[in-house]
Tab-separated table of N, CA and C in Angstrom:
chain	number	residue	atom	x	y	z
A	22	UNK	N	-13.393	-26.581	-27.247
A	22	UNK	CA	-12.607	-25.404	-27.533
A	22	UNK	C	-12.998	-24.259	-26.603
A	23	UNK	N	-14.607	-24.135	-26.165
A	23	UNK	CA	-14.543	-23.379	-25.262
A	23	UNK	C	-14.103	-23.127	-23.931
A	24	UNK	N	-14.293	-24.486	-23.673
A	24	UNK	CA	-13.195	-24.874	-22.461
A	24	UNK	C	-12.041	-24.274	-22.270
A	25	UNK	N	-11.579	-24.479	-22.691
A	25	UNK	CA	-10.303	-23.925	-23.340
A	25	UNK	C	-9.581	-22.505	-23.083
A	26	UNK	N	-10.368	-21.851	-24.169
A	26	UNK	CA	-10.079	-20.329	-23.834
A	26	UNK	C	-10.592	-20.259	-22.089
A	27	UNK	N	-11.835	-20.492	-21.907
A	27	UNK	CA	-12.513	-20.060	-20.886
A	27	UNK	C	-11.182	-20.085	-19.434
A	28	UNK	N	-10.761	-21.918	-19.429
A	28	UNK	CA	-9.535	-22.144	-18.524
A	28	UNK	C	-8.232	-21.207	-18.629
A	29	UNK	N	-8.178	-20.921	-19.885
A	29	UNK	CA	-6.808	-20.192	-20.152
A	29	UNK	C	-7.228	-18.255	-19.751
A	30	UNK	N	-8.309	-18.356	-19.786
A	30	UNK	CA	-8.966	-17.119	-19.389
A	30	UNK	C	-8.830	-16.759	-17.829
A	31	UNK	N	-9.010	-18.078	-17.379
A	31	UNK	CA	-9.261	-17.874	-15.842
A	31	UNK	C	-7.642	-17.894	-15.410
A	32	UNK	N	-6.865	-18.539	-16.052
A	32	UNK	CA	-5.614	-18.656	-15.685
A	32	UNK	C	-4.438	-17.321	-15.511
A	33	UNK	N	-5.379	-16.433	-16.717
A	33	UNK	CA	-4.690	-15.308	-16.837
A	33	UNK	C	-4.978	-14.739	-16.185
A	34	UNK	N	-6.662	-14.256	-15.583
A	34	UNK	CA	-6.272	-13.481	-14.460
A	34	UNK	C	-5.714	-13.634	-13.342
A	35	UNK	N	-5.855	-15.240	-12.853
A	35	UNK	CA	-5.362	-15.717	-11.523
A	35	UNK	C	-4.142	-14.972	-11.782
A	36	UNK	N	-3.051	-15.241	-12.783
A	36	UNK	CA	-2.077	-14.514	-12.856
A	36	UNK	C	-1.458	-13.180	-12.707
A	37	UNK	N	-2.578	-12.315	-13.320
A	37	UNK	CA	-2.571	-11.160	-12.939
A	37	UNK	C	-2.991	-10.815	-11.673
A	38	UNK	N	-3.713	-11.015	-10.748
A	38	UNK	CA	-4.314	-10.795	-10.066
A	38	UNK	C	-3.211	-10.977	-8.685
A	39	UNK	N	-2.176	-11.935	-8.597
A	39	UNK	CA	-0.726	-12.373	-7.976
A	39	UNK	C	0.139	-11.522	-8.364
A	40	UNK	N	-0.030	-10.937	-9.404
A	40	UNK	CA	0.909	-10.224	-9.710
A	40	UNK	C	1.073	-8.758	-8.408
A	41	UNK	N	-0.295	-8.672	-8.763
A	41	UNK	CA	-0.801	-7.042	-8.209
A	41	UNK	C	-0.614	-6.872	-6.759
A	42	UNK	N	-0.099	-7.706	-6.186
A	42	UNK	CA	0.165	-7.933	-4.846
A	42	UNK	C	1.402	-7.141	-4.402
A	43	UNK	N	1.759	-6.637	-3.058
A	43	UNK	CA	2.706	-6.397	-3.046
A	43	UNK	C	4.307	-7.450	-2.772
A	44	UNK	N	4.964	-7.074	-2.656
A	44	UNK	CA	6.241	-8.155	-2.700
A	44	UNK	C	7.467	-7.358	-1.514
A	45	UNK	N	7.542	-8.028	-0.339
A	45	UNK	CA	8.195	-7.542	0.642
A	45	UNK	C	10.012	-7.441	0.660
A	46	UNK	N	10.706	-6.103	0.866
A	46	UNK	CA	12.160	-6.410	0.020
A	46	UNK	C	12.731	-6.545	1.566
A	47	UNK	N	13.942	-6.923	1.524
A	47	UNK	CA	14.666	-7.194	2.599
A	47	UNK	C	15.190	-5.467	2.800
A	48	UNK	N	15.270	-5.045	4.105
A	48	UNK	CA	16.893	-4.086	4.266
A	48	UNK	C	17.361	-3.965	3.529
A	49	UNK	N	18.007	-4.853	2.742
A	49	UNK	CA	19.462	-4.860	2.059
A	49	UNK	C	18.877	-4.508	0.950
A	50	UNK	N	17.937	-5.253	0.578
A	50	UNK	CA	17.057	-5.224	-0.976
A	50	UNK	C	17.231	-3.606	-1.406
A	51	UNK	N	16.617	-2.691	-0.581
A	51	UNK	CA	16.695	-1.401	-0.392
A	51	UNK	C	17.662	-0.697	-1.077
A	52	UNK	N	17.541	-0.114	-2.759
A	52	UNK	CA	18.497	0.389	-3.631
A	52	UNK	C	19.108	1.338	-2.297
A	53	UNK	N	20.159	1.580	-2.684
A	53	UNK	CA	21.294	2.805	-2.250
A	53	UNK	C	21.327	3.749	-2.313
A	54	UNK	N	20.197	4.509	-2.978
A	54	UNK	CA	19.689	6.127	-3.651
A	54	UNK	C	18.622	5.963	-2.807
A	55	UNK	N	17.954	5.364	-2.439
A	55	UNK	CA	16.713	5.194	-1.489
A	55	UNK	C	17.365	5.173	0.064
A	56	UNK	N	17.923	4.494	-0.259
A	56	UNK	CA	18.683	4.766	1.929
A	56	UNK	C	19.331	5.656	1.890
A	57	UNK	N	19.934	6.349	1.058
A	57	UNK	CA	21.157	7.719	1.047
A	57	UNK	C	19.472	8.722	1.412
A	58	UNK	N	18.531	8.756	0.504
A	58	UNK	CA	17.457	9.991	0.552
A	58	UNK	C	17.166	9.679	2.349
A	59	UNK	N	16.373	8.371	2.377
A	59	UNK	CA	16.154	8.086	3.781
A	59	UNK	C	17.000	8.705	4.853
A	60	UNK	N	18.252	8.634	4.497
A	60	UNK	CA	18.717	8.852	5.917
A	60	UNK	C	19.627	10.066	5.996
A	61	UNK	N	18.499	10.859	4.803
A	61	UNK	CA	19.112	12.171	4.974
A	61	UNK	C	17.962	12.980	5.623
A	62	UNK	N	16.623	12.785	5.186
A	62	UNK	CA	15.801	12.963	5.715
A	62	UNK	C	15.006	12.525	6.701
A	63	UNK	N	15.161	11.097	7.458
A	63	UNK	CA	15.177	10.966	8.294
A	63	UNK	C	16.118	10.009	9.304
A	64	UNK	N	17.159	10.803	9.906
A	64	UNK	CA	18.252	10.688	10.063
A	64	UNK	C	18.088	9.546	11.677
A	65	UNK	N	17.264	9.743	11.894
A	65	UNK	CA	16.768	8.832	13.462
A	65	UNK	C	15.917	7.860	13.144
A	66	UNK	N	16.144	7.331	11.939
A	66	UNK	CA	14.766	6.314	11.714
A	66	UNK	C	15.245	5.111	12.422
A	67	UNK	N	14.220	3.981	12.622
A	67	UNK	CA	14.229	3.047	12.874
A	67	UNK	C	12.870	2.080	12.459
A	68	UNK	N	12.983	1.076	12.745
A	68	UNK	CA	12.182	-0.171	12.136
A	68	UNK	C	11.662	0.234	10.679
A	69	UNK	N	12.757	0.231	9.778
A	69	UNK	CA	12.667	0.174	8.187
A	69	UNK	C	12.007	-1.150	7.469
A	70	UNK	N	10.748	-0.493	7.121
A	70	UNK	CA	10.617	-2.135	6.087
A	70	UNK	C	10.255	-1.636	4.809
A	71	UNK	N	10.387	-2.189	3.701
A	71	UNK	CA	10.282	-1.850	2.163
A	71	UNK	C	9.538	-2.990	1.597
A	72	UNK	N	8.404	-2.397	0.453
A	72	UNK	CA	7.868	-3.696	-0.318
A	72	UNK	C	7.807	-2.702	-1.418
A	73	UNK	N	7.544	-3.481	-2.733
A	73	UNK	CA	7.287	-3.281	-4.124
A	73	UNK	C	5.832	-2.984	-4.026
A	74	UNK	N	5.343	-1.850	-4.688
A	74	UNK	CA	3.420	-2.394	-4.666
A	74	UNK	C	3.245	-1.217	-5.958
A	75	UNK	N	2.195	-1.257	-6.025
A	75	UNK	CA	1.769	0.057	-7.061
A	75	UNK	C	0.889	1.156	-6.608
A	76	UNK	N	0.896	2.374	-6.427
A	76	UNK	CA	0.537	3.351	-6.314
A	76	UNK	C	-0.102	4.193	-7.128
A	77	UNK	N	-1.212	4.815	-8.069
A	77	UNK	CA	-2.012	5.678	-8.914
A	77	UNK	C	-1.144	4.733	-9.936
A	78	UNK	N	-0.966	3.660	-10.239
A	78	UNK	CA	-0.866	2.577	-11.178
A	78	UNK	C	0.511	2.762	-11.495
A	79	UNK	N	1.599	3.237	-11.159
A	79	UNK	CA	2.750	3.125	-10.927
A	79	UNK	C	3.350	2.157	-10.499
A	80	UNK	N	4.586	1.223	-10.421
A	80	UNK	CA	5.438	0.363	-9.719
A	80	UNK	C	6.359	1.169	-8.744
A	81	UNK	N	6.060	1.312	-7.585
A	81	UNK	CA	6.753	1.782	-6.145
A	81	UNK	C	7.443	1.236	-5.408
A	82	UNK	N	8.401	1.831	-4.663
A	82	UNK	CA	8.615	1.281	-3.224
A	82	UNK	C	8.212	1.825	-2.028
A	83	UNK	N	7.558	1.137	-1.465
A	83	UNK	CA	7.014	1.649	-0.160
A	83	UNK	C	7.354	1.725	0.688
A	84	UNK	N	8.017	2.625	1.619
A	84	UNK	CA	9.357	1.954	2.644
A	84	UNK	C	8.404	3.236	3.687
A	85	UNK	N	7.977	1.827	4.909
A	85	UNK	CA	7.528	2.456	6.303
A	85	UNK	C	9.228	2.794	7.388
A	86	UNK	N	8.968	3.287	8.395
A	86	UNK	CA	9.969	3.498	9.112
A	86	UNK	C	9.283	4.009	10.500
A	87	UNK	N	10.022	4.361	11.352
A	87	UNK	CA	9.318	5.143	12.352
A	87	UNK	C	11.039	6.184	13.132
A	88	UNK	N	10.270	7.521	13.247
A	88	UNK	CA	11.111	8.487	13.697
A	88	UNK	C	10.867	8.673	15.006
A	89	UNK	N	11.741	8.775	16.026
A	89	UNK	CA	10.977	9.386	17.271
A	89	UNK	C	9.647	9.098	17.800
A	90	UNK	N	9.422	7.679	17.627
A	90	UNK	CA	8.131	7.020	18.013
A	90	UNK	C	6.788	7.059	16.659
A	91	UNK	N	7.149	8.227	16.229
A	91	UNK	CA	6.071	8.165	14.907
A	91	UNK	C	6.422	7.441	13.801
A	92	UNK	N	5.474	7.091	13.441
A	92	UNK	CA	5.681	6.256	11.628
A	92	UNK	C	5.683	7.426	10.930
A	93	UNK	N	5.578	6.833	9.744
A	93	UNK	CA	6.077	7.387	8.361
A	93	UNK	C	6.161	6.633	7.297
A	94	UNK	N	6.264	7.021	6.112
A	94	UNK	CA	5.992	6.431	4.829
A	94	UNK	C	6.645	7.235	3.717
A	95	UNK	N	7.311	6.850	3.546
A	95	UNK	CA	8.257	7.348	2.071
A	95	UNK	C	8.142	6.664	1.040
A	96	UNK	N	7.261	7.262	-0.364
A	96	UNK	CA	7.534	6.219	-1.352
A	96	UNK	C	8.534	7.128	-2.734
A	97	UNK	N	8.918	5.324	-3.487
A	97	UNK	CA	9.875	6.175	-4.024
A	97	UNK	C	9.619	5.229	-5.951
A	98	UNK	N	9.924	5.432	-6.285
A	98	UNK	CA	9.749	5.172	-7.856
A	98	UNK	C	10.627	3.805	-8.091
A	99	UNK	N	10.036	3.017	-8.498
A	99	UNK	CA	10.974	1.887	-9.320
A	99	UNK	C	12.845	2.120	-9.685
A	100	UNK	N	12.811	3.198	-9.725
A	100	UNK	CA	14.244	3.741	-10.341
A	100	UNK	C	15.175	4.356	-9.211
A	101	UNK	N	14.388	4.362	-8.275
A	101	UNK	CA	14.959	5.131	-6.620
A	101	UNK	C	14.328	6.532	-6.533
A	102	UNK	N	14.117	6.891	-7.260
A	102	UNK	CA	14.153	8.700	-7.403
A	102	UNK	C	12.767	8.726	-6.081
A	103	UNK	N	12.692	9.765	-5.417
A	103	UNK	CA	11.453	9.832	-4.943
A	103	UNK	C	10.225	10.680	-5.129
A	104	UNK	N	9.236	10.143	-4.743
A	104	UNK	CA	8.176	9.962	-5.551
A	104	UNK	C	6.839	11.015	-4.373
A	105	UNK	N	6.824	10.865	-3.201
A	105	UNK	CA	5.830	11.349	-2.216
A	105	UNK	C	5.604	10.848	-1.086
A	106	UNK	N	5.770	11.493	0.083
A	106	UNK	CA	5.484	11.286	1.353
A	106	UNK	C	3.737	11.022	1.764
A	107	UNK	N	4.039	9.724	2.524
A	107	UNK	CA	2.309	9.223	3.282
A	107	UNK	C	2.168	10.283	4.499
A	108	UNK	N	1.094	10.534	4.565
A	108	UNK	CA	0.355	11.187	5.469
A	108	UNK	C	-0.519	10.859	6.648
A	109	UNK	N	0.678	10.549	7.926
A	109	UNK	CA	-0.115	10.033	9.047
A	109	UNK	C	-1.421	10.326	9.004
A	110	UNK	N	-2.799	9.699	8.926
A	110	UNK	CA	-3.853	10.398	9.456
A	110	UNK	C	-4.200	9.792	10.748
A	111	UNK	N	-5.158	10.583	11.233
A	111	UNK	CA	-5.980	9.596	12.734
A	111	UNK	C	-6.957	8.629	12.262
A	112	UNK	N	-6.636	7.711	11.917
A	112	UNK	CA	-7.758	6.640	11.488
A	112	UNK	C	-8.879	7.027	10.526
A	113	UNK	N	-10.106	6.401	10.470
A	113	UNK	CA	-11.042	6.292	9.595
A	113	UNK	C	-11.745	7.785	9.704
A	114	UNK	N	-11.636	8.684	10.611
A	114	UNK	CA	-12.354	10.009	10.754
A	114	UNK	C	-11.811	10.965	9.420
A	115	UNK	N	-11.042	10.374	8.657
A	115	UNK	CA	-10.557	11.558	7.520
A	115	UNK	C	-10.699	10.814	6.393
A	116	UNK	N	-10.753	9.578	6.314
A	116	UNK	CA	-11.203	9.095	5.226
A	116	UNK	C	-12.793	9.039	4.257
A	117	UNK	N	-12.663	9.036	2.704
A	117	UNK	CA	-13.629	9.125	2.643
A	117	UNK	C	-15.036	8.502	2.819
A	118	UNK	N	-16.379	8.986	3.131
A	118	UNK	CA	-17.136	8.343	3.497
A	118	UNK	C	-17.703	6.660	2.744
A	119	UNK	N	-16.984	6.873	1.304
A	119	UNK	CA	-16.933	5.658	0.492
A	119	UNK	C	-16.331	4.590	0.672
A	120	UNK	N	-15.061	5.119	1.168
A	120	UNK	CA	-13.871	4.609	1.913
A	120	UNK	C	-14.478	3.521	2.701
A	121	UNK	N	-15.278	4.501	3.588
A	121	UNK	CA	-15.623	3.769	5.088
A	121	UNK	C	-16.410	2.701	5.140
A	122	UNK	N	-17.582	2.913	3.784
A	122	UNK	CA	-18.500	1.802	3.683
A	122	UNK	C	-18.174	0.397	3.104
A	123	UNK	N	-17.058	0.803	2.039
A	123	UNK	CA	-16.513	-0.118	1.199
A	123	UNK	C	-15.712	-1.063	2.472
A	124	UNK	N	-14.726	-0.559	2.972
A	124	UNK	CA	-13.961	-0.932	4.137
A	124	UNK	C	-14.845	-2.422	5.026
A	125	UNK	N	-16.065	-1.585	5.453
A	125	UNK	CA	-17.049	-2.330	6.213
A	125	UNK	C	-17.707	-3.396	5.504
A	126	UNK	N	-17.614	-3.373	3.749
A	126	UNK	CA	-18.220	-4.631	3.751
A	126	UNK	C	-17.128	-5.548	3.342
A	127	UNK	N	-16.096	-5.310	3.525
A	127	UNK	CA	-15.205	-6.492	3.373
A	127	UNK	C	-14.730	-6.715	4.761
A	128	UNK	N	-14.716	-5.786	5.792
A	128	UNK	CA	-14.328	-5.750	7.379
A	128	UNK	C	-15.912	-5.804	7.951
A	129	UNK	N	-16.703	-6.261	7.963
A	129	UNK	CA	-17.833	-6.044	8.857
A	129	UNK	C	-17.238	-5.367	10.256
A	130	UNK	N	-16.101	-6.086	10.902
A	130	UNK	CA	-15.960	-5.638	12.384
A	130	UNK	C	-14.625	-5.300	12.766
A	131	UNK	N	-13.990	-3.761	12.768
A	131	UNK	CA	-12.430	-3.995	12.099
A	131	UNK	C	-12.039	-2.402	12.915
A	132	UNK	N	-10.740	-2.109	13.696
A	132	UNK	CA	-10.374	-1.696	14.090
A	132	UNK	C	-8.843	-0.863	13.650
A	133	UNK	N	-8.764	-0.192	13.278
A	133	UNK	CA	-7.675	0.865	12.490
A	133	UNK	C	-6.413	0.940	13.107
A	134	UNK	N	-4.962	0.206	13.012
A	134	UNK	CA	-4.210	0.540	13.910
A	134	UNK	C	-3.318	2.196	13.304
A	135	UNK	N	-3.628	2.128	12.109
A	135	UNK	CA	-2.676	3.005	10.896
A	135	UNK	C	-3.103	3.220	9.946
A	136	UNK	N	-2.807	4.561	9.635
A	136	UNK	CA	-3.742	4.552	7.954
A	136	UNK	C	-2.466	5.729	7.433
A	137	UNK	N	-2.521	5.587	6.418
A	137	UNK	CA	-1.843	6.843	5.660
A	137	UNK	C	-2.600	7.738	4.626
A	138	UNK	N	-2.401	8.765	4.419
A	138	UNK	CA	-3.193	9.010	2.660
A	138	UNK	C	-2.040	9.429	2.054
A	139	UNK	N	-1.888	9.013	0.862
A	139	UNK	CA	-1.175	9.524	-0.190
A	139	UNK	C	-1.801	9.989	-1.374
A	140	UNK	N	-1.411	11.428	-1.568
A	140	UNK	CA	-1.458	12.303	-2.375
A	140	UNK	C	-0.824	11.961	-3.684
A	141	UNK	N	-1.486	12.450	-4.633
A	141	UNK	CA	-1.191	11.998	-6.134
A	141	UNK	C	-0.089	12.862	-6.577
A	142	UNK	N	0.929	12.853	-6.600
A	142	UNK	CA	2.303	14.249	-6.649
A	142	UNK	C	2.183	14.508	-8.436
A	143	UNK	N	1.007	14.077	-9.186
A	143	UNK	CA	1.108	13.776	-10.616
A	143	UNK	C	-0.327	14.238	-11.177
A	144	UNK	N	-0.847	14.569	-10.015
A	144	UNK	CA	-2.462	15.144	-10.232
A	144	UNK	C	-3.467	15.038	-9.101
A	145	UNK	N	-5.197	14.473	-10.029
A	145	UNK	CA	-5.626	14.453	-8.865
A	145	UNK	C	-5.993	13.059	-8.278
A	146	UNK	N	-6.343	13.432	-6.743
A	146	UNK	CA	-6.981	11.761	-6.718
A	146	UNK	C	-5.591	11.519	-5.559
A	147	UNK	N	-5.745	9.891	-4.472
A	147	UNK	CA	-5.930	10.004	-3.166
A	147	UNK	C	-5.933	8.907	-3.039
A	148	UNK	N	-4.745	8.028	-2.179
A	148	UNK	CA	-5.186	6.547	-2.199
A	148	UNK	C	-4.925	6.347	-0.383
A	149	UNK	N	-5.445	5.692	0.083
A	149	UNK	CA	-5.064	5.005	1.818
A	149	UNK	C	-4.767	4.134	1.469
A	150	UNK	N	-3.628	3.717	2.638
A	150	UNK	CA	-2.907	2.543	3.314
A	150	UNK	C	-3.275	2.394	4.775
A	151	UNK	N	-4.143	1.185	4.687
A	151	UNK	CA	-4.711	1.305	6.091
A	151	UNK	C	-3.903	-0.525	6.514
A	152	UNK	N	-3.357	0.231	8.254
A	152	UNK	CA	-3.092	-1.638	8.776
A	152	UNK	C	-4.857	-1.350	9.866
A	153	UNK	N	-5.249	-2.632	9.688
A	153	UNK	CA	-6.407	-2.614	11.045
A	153	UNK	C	-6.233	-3.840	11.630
A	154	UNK	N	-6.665	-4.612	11.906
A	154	UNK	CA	-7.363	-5.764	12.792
A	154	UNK	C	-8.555	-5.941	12.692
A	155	UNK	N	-8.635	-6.890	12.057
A	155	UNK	CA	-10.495	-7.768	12.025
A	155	UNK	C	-10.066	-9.717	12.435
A	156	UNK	N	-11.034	-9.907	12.985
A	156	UNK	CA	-11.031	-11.563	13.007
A	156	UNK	C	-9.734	-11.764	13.906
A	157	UNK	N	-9.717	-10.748	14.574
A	157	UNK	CA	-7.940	-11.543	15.279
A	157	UNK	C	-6.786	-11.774	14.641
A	158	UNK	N	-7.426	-10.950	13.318
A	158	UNK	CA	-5.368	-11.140	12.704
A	158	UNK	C	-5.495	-9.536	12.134
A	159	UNK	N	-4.061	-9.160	11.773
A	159	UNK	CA	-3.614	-7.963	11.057
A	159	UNK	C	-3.422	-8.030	9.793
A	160	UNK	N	-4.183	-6.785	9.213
A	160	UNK	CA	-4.783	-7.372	7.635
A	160	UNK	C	-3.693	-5.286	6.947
A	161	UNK	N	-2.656	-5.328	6.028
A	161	UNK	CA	-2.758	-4.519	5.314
A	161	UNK	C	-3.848	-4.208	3.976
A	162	UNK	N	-4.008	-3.527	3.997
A	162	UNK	CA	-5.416	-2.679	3.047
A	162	UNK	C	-4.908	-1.577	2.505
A	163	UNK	N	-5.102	-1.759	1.095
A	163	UNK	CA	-4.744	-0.147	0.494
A	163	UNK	C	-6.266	-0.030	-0.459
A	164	UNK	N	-6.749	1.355	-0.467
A	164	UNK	CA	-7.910	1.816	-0.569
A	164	UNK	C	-8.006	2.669	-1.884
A	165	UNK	N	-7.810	2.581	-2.984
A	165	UNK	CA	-8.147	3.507	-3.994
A	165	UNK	C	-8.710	4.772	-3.931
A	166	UNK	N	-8.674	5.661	-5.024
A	166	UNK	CA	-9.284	7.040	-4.826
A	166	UNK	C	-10.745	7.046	-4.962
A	167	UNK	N	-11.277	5.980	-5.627
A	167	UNK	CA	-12.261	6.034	-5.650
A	167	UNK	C	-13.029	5.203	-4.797
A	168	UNK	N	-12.101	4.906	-3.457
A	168	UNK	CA	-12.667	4.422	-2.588
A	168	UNK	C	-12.972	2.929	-2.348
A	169	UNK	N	-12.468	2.030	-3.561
A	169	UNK	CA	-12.611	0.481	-3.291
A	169	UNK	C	-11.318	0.064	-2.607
A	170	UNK	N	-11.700	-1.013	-2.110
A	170	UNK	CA	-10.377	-2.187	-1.599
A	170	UNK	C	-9.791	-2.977	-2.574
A	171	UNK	N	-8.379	-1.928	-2.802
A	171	UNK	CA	-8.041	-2.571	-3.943
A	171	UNK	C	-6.960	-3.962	-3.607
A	172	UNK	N	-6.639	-3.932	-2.673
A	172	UNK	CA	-5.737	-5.012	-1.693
A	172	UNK	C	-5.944	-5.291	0.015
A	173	UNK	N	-5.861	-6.254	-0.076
A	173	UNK	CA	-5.917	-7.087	1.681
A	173	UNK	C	-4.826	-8.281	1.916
A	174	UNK	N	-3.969	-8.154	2.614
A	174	UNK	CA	-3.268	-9.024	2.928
A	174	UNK	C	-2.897	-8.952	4.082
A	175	UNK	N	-2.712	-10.196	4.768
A	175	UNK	CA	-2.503	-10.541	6.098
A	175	UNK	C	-0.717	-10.442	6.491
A	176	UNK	N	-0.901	-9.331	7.507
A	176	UNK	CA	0.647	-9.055	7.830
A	176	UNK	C	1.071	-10.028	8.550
């Protein structure tokens, strides 16, 4: 019987734990209140991509783009409405120093192509979206406020 629970234990988090991932939407996927805001505000975008993920424990959409050579990050609420703009930073020099260590022991050797910070539009507290490069592949990373790696996945 202990078996049991214990397997059905492990099963549930495996489950959860897939869950928490993000989930990549097509273009099209892209509600219609979300591309109307997009492309009012940024009217020159190009290379649009959108995924589902969670944000200060929210269900989001995360939709990168790039304007006039710069990126950008618009997220917007499960419902379309929007929610708060990412914040180009220059790499790991603005992040926090917790950030940096945590980062390093899951990256021992890892190079920053992009990072964002997003601001909590609901209080306090601070999460990064970092793309880097470690091991020869491109790894997305989003970083909690309190500074752990709360996701890694290979772009």
């Amino acid at each position: 019987m202990r078996h049991y629970f214990l397997k059905l234990s492990f099963l549930v988090l495996t489950a959860c734990s897939i869950s928490a991932y993000a989930e990549v939407m097509s273009k099209e996927a892209i509600p219609e209140k979300v591309m109307q805001h997009l492309n009012k505000k940024h009217p020159k975008a190009t290379d649009i991509t959108a995924e589902t993920t969670k944000h200060f424990g929210q269900d989001v959409i995360e939709v990168r783009l790039k304007e006039n050579g710069v990126s950008a990050m618009e997220i917007y609420r499960a419902n379309g409405n929007y929610h708060v703009s990412g914040i180009n930073i220059a790499a790991d020099d603005l992040m926090f120093a917790t950030s940096r260590e945590n980062l390093k022991k899951v990256f021992p050797e890892y190079s920053i192509k992009e990072a964002f910070l997003i601001v909590n539009p609901n209080g306090v507290g601070e999460e990064f979206d970092v793309t880097l490069e470690s091991g020869g592949k491109q790894w997305d990373v989003s970083i909690d406020k309190a500074g752990n790696v709360e996701k890694k996945e290979i772009n």
